[in-house]
């Protein structure tokens, strides 16, 4: 069976989702999980775009060993130089350079003639090839490009040293038959096409990203690009976990396979959802909470008699376990350490002590601690930026009655080491808390989004809050989890402000 390479761009295209703002520690944890998930290539970022992106790409390249790490570059020497410097310590570095090829992009965005675009593409691939054995060249807006021109430029960039040719459906415009026909045409009309991998990169503006990806594979593509949970610009990208699982389930139809470790699917999806604040819809294929729920009496009866009547994907295949109750109040340090290693975490001693303390505090309130609870604790601790002075919650109190206006009192430790307390009111408890926080913090803050979810099930489930904020003009996200919804809301707000401080102190602009 032919292997289809998986090119993950969650850390680059995925982070361009509106409202998503990942810090360097979060990107590194996601990179480690993507490595466990078995992707072949991860696009770690766009090094030339900012110091923060450069540093994150460099840290990832220095850390992961079993995955090819790619940096994105425009067809500009300085962009390629930034990728070279960021990826210099990578075990398997890769350059991804792109230029637009559609008439509308060449005329209005690039303001270049087709011959000038070919000249630039060849020059930049040749330049990049000096530093990288693997160079992927992308024809931005390929699906709206002239096929004869596309064949001409592809032949020349392959001669210049490109090892992968990517034909993106950049604006999610194409239908599967059209997209497949483009790959077929290129396979038949580019004489040196057998020297490279053909790659597809599909956006989901018309809901066709996954179907288009399969159409590309059916017509010669050997690499599929996408993101976890299908996140990305506008309507997102092809969902990689859906592609990998579909290929596995329908191996009777497709003679292809991937290297994806399918039982890491749910954990990878959960981590992306937690860090980005983009909640996975219940009806999402493969990883949605309803994917294995059978509410209909007819369905329930069939599944009880033979699971294959309605269940084509077993929960275990993607890492969902019905019984994941693991630890309780009397569990000791040794059992806790063993469990977090099973979950794939490797914490230094200081953070291990912090995680165990948080676990013990949780068991005082919650009888049984699940994998989901541990996941929330561990990801928060592993991505903590406490090395930078920040705001810390000391205590809060809310007064609320059905006939009274809610009021909130909060005491915070400030980055300067002071303790400040204030009180304010609001039309609801959360607004009262946030009005109070606005009066305490010195930064100019504005809340743009608020999301509340539960971790696990039952009345003692942890609450998780995600917020989007602008802090001194900088867009950041924040998250907090606690058994009390209001405490989670306060922690999420403070986390967002602290992230802005961390970015400013680290000069990540």
PDB file of C-alpha atoms in Angstrom, residues 74 98-112 117 139-141 170:
ATOM      1  CA  UNK A  74       7.288  34.016   0.830  1.00  0.00           C
ATOM      2  CA  UNK A  98       5.153  29.931  -1.991  1.00  0.00           C
ATOM      3  CA  UNK A  99       4.139  32.375  -4.688  1.00  0.00           C
ATOM      4  CA  UNK A 100       0.742  33.038  -6.250  1.00  0.00           C
ATOM      5  CA  UNK A 101       0.027  31.686  -9.739  1.00  0.00           C
ATOM      6  CA  UNK A 102      -3.601  32.630 -10.483  1.00  0.00           C
ATOM      7  CA  UNK A 103      -4.238  35.533 -12.899  1.00  0.00           C
ATOM      8  CA  UNK A 104      -6.091  37.560 -10.249  1.00  0.00           C
ATOM      9  CA  UNK A 105      -3.298  37.167  -7.687  1.00  0.00           C
ATOM     10  CA  UNK A 106      -0.485  37.851 -10.148  1.00  0.00           C
ATOM     11  CA  UNK A 107      -2.142  41.004 -11.465  1.00  0.00           C
ATOM     12  CA  UNK A 108      -3.557  42.579  -8.322  1.00  0.00           C
ATOM     13  CA  UNK A 109      -1.448  41.239  -5.451  1.00  0.00           C
ATOM     14  CA  UNK A 110       1.981  40.548  -6.936  1.00  0.00           C
ATOM     15  CA  UNK A 111       1.715  43.043  -9.811  1.00  0.00           C
ATOM     16  CA  UNK A 112       3.940  40.718 -11.848  1.00  0.00           C
ATOM     17  CA  UNK A 117       6.477  35.025 -11.476  1.00  0.00           C
ATOM     18  CA  UNK A 139       1.464  27.601  -6.153  1.00  0.00           C
ATOM     19  CA  UNK A 140      -0.812  29.837  -4.107  1.00  0.00           C
ATOM     20  CA  UNK A 141      -4.366  29.829  -5.514  1.00  0.00           C
ATOM     21  CA  UNK A 170      -6.331  28.525  -1.215  1.00  0.00           C
TER      22      UNK A 170
END
